[in-house]
JSON list of C-alpha atoms in Angstrom, two decimals:
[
{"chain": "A", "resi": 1, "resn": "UNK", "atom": "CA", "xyz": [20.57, -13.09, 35.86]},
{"chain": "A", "resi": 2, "resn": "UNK", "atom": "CA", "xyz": [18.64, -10.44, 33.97]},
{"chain": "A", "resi": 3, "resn": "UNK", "atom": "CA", "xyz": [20.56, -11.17, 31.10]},
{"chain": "A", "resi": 4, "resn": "UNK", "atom": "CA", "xyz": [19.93, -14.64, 31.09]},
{"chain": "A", "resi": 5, "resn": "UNK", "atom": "CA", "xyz": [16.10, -14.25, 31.40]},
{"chain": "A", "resi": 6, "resn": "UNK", "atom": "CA", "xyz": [16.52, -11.74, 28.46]},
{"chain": "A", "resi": 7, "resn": "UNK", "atom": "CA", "xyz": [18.11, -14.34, 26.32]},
{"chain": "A", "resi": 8, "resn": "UNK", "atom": "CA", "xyz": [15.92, -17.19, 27.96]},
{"chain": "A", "resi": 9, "resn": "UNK", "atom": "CA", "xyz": [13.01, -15.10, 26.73]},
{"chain": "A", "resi": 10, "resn": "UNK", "atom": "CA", "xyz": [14.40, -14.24, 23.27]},
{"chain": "A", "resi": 11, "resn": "UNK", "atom": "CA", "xyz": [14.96, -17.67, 22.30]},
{"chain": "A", "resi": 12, "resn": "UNK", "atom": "CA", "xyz": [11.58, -18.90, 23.21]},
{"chain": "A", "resi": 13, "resn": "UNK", "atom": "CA", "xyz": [9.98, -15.79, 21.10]},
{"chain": "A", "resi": 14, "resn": "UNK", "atom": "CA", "xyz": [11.99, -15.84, 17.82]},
{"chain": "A", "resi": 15, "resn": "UNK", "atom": "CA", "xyz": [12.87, -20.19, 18.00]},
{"chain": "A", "resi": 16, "resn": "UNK", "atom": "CA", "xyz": [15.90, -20.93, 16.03]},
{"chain": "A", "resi": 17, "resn": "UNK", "atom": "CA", "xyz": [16.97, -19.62, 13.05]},
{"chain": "A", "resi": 18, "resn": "UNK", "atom": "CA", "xyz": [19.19, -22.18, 12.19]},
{"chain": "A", "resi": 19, "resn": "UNK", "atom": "CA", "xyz": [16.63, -24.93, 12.84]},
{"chain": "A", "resi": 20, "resn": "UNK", "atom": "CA", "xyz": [13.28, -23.16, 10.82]},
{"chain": "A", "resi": 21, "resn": "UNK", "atom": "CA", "xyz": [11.91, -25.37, 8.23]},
{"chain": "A", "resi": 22, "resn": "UNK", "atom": "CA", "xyz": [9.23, -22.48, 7.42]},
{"chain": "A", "resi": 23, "resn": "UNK", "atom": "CA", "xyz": [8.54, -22.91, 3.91]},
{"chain": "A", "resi": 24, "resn": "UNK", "atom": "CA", "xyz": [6.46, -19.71, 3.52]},
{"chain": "A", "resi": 25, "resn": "UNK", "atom": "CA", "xyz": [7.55, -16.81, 1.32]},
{"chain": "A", "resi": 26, "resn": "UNK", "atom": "CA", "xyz": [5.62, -13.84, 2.51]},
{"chain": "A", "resi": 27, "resn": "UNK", "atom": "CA", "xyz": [7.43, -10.23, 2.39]},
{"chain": "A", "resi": 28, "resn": "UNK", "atom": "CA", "xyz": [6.73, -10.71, 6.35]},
{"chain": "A", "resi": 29, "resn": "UNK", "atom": "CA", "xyz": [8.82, -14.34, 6.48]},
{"chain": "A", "resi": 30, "resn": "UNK", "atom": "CA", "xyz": [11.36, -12.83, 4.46]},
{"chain": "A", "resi": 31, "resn": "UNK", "atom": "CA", "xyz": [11.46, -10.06, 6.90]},
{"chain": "A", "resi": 32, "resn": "UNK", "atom": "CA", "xyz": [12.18, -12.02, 10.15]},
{"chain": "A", "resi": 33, "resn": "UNK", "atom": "CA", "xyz": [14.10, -14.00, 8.71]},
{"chain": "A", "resi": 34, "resn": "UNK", "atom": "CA", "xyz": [16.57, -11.33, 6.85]},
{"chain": "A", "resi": 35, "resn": "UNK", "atom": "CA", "xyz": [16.45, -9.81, 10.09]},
{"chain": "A", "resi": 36, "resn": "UNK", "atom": "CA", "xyz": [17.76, -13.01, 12.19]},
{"chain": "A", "resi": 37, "resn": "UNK", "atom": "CA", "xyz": [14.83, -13.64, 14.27]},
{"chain": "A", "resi": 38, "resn": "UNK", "atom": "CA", "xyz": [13.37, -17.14, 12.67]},
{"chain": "A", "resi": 39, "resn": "UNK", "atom": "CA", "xyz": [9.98, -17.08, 12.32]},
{"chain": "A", "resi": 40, "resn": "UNK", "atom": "CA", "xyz": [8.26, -15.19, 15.68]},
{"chain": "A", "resi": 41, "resn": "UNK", "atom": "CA", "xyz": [4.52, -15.80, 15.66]},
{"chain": "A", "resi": 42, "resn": "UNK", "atom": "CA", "xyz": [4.06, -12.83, 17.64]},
{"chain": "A", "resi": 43, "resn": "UNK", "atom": "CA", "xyz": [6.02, -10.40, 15.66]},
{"chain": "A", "resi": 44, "resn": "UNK", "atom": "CA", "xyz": [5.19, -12.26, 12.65]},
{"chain": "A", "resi": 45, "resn": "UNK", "atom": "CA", "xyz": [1.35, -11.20, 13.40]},
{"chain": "A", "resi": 46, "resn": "UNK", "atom": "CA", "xyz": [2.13, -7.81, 14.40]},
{"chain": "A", "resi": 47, "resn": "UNK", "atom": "CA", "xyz": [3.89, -7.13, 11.03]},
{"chain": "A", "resi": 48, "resn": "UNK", "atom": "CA", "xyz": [1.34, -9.24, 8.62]},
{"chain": "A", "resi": 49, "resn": "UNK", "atom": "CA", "xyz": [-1.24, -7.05, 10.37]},
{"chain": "A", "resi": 50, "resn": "UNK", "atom": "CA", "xyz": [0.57, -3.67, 9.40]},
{"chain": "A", "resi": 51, "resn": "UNK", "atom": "CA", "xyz": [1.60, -4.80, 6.06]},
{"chain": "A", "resi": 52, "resn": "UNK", "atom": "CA", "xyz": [-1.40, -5.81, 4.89]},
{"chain": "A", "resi": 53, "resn": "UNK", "atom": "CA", "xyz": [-2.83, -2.27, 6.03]},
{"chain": "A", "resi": 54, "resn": "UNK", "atom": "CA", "xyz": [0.00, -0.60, 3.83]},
{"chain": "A", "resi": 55, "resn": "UNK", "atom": "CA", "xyz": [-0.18, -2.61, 1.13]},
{"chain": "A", "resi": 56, "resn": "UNK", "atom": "CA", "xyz": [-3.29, -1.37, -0.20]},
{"chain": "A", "resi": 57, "resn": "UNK", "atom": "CA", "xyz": [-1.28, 1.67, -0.61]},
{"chain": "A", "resi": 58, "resn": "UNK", "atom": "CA", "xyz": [-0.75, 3.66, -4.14]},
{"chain": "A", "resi": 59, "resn": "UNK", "atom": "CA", "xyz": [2.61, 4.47, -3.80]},
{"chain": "A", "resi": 60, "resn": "UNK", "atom": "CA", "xyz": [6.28, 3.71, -1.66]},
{"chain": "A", "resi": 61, "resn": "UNK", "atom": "CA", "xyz": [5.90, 6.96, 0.47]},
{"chain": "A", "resi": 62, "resn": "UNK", "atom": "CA", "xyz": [2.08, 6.23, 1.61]},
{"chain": "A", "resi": 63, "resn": "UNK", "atom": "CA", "xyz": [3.29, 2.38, 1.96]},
{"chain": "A", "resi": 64, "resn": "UNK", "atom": "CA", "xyz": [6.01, 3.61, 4.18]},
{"chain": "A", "resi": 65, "resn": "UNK", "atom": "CA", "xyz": [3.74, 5.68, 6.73]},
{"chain": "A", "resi": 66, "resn": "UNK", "atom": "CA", "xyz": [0.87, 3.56, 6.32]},
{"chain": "A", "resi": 67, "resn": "UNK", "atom": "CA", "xyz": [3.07, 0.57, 7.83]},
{"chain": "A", "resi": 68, "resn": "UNK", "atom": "CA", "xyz": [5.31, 2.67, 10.41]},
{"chain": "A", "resi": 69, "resn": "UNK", "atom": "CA", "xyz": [1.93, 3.98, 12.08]},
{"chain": "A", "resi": 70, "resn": "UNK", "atom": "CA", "xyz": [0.61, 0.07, 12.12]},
{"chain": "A", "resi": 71, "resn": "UNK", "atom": "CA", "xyz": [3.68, -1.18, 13.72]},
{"chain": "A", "resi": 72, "resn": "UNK", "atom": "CA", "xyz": [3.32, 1.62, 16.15]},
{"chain": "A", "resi": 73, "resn": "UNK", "atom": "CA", "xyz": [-0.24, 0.68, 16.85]},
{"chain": "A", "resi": 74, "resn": "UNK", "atom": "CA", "xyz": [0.98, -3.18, 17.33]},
{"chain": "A", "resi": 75, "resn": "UNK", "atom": "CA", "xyz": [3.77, -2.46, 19.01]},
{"chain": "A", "resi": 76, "resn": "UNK", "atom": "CA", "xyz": [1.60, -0.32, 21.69]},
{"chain": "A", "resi": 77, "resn": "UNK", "atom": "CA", "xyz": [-1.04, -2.87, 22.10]},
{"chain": "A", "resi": 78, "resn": "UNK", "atom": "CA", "xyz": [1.95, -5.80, 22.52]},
{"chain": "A", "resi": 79, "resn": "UNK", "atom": "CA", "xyz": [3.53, -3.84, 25.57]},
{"chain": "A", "resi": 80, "resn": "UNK", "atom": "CA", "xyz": [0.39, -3.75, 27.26]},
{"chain": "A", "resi": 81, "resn": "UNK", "atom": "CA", "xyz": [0.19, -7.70, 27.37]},
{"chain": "A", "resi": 82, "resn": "UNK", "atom": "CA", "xyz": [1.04, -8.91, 30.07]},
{"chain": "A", "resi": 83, "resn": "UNK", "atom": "CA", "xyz": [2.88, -11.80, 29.04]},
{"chain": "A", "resi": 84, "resn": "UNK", "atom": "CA", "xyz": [4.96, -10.18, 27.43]},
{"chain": "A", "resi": 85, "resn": "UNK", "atom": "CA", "xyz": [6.28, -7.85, 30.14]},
{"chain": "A", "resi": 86, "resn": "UNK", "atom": "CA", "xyz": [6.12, -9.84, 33.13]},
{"chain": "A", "resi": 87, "resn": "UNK", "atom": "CA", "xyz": [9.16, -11.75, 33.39]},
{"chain": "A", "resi": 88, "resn": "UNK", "atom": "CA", "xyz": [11.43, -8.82, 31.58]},
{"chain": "A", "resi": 89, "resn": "UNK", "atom": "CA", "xyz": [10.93, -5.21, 32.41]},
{"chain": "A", "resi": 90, "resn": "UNK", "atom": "CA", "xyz": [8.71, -3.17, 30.13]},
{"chain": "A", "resi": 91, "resn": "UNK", "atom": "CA", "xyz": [11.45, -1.13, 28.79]},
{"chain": "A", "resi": 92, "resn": "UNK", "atom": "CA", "xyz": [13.84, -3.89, 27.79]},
{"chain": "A", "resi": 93, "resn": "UNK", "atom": "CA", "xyz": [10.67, -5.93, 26.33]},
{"chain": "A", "resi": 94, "resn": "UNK", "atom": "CA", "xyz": [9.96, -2.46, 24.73]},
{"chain": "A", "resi": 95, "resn": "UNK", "atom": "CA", "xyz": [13.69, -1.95, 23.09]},
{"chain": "A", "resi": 96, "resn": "UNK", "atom": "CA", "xyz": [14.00, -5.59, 22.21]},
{"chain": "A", "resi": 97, "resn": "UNK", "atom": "CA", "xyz": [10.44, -5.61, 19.85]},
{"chain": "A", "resi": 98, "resn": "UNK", "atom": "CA", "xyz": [11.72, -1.98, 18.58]},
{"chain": "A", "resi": 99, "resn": "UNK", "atom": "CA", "xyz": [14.91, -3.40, 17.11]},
{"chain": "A", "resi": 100, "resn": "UNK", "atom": "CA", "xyz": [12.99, -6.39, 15.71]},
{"chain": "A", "resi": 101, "resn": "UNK", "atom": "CA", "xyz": [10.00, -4.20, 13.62]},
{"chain": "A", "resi": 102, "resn": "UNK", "atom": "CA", "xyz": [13.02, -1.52, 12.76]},
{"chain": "A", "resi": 103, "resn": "UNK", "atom": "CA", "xyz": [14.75, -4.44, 10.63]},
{"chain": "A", "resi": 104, "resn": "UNK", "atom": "CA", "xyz": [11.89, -5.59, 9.51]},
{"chain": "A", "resi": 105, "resn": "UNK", "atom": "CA", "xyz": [9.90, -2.87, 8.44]},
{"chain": "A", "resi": 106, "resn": "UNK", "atom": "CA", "xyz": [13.26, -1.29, 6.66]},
{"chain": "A", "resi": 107, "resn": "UNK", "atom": "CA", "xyz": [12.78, -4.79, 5.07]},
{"chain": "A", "resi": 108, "resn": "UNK", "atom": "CA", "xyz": [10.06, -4.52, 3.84]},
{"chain": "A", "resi": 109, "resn": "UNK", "atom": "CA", "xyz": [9.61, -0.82, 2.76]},
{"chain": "A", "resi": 110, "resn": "UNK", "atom": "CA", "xyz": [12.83, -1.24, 0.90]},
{"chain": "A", "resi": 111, "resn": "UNK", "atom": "CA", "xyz": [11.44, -5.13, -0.47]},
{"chain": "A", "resi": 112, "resn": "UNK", "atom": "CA", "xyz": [8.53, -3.37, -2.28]},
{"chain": "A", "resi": 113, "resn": "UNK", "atom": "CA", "xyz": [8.44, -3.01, -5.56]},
{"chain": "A", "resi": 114, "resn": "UNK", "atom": "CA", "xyz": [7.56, 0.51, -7.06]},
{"chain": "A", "resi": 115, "resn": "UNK", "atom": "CA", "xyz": [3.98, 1.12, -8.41]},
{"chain": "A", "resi": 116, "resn": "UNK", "atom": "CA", "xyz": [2.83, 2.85, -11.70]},
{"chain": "A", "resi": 117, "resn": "UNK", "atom": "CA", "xyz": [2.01, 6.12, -9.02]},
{"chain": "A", "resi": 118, "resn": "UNK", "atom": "CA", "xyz": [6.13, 6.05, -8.17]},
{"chain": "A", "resi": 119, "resn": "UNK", "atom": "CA", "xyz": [6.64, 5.74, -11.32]},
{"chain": "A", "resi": 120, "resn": "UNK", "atom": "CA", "xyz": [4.78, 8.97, -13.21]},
{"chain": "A", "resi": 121, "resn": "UNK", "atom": "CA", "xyz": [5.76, 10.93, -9.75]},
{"chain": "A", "resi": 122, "resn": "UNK", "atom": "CA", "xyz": [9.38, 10.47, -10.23]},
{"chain": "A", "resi": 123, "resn": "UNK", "atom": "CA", "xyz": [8.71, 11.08, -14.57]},
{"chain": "A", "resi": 124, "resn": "UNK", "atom": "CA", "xyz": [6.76, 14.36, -13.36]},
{"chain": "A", "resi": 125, "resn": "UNK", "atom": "CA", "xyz": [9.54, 15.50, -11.33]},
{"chain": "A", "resi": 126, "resn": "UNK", "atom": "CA", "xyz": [12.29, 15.15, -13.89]},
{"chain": "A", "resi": 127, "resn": "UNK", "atom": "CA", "xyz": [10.69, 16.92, -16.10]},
{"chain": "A", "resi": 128, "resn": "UNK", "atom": "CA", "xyz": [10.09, 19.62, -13.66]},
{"chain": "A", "resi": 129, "resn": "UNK", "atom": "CA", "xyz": [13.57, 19.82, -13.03]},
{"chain": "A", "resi": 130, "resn": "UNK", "atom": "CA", "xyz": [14.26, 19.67, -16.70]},
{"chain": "A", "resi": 131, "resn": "UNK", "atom": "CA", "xyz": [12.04, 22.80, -17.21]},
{"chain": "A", "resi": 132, "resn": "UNK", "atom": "CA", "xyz": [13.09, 24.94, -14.15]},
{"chain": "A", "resi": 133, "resn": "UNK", "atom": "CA", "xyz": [16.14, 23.00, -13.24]},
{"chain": "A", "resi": 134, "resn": "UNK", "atom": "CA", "xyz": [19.57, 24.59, -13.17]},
{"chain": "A", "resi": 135, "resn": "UNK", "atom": "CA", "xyz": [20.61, 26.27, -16.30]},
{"chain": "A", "resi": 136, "resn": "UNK", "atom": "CA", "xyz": [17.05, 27.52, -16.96]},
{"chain": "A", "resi": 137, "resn": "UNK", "atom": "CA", "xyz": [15.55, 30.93, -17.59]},
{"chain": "A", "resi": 138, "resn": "UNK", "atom": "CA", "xyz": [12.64, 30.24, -16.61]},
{"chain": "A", "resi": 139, "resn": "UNK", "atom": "CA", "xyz": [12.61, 29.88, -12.63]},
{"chain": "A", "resi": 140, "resn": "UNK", "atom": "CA", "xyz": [8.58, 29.36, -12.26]},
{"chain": "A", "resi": 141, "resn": "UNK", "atom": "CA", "xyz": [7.29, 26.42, -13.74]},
{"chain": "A", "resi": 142, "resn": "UNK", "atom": "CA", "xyz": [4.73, 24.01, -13.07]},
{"chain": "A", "resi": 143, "resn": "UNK", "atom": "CA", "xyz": [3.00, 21.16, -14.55]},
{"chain": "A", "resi": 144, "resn": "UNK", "atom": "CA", "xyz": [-0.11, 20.77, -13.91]},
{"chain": "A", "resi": 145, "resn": "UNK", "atom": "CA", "xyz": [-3.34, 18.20, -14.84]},
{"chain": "A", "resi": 146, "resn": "UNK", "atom": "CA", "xyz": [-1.14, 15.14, -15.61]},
{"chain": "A", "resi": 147, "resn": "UNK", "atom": "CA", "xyz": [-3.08, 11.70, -16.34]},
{"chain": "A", "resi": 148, "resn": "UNK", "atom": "CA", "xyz": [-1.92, 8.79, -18.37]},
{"chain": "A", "resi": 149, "resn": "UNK", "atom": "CA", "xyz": [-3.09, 8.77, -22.28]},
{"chain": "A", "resi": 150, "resn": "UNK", "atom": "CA", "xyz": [-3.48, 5.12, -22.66]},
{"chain": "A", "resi": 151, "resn": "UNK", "atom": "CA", "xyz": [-4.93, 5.86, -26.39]},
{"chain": "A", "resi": 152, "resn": "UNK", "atom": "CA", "xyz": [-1.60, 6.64, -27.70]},
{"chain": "A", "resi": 153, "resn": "UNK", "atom": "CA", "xyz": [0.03, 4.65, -30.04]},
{"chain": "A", "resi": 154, "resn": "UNK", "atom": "CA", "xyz": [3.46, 4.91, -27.65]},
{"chain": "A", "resi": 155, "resn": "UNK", "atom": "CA", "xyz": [1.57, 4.03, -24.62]},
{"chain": "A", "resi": 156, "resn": "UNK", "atom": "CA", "xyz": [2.54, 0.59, -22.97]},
{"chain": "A", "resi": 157, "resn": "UNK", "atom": "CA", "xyz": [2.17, -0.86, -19.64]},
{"chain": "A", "resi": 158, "resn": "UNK", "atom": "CA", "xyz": [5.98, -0.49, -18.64]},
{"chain": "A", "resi": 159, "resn": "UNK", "atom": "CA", "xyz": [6.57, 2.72, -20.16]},
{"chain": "A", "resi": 160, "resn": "UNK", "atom": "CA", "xyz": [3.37, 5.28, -20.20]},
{"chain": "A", "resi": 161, "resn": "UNK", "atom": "CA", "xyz": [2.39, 8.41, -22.19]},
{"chain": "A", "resi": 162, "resn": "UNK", "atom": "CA", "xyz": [1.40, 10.79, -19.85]},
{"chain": "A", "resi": 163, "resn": "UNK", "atom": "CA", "xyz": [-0.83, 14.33, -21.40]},
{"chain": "A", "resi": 164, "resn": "UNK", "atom": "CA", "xyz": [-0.11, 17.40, -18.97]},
{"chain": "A", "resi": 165, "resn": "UNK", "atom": "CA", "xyz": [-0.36, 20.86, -19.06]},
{"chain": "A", "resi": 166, "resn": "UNK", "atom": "CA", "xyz": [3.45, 23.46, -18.16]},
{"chain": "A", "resi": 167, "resn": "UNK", "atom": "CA", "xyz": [2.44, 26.34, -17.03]},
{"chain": "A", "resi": 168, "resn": "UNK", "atom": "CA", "xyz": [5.27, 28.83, -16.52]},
{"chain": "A", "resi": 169, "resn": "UNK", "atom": "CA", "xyz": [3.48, 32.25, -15.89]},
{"chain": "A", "resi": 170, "resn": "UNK", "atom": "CA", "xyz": [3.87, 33.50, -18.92]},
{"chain": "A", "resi": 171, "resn": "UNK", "atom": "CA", "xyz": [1.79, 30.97, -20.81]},
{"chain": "A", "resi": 172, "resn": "UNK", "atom": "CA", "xyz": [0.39, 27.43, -20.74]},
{"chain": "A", "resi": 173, "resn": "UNK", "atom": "CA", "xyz": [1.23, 24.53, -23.03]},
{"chain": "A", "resi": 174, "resn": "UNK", "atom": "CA", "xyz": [-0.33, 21.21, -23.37]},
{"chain": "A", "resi": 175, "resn": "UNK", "atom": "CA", "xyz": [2.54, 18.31, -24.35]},
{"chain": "A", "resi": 176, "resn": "UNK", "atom": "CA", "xyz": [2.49, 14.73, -24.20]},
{"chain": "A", "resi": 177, "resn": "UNK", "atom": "CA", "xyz": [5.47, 12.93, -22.51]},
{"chain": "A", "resi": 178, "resn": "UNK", "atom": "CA", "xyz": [6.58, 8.96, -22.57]},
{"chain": "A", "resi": 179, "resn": "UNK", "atom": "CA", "xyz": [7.78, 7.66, -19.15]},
{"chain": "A", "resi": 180, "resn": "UNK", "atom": "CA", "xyz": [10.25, 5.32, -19.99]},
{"chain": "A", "resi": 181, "resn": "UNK", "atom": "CA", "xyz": [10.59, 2.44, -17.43]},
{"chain": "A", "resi": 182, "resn": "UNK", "atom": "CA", "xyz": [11.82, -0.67, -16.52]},
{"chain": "A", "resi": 183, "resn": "UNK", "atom": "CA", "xyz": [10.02, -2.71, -13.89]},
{"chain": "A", "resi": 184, "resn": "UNK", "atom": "CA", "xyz": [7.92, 0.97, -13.06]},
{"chain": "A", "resi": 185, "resn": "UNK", "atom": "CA", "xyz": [11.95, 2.20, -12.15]},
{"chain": "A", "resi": 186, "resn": "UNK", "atom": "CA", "xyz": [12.56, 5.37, -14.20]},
{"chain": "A", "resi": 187, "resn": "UNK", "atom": "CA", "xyz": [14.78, 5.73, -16.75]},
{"chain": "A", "resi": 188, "resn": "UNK", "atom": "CA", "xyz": [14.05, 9.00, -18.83]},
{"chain": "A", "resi": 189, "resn": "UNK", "atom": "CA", "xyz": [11.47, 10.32, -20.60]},
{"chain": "A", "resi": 190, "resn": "UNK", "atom": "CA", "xyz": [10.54, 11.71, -23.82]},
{"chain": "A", "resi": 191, "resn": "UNK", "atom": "CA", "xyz": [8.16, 14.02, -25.34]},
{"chain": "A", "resi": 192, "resn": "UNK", "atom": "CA", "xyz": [6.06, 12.56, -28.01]},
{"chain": "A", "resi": 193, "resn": "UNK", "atom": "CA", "xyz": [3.49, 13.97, -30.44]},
{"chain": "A", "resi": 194, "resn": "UNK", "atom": "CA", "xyz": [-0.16, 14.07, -30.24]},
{"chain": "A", "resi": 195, "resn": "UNK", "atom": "CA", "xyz": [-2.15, 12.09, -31.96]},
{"chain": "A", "resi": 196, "resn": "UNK", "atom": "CA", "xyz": [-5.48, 13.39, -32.18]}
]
């Protein structure tokens, strides 16, 4: 009987997905419905909420948190409605909306597209791996005071020259590298000459 009232319940949230004639293309509609659940108004709100939150975010990793701890915040203030809980037990309501945001916000985190901050993080890090990676004398290194040179002749939107400072102990050098990208993914980099 529980069962039934579980799937009774279910269907009435999430509608059919089989039957939706939702012609809206939102990361969040893409979500539900990559995730099986048809277009749920309530969980549909509860993730447009969070995602808008994250999306004013910089880069993937702050996206990711930003969204997980707005989801949380939904998810919290959805158990405590009533209508929600009082014809299913709070814990099976609870697991239910858990496994729906978990395929959803995977979704979406994965969904995003990388920004120019992902981009010169990942560049940076190569390069720090490059310098101090295996293979390399010189254990200490670190590059410091890195900002895109949008002056150089090299420079373009999908592939920028960043000016940054190694500093392994010993000594400090200034260099210019060129992030080479496609779509802000990394490809490789290369150091390039100064200009001025």
């Amino acid at each position: 009987m529980r069962i039934l009232a579980l799937l009774t319940i279910f269907s009435a949230l999430c509608g059919c997905v089989g039957l939706e004639t939702n012609n809206k293309t939102s990361p969040v509609d893409e979500a539900l419905k990559f995730c099986g659940f048809g277009y749920n108004s309530e969980l549909g709100g509860m993730l447009e909420a969070s995602y808008n939150y994250a999306d004013k975010s910089d880069s993937s990793a702050e996206f990711g948190a930003k969204l997980e701890k707005g989801l949380e915040t939904q998810l919290s203030a959805m158990v405590k409605n009533e209508t929600f809980t009082e014809k299913l037990g709070e814990g099976e309501m609870l697991q239910l909306l858990r496994e729906q945001q978990q395929c959803a916000k995977d979704y979406l985190i994965n969904s995003r597209p990388n920004t120019r901050k992902d981009l010169l993080k990942v560049c940076m890090e190569d390069l720090q791996n490059r310098l101090a990676g295996n293979g390399s004398r010189r254990k200490v290194v670190s590059i410091r005071n890195y900002l895109v040179y949008a002056g150089h002749s090299m420079h373009s939107e999908e592939s920028p020259v960043v000016a940054l400072t190694i500093d392994d102990v010993v000594s400090e050098r200034n260099i210019m590298v060129r992030c080479i990208s496609n779509n802000n993914v990394y490809q490789d980099l290369e150091v390039v000459k100064n200009e001025g």
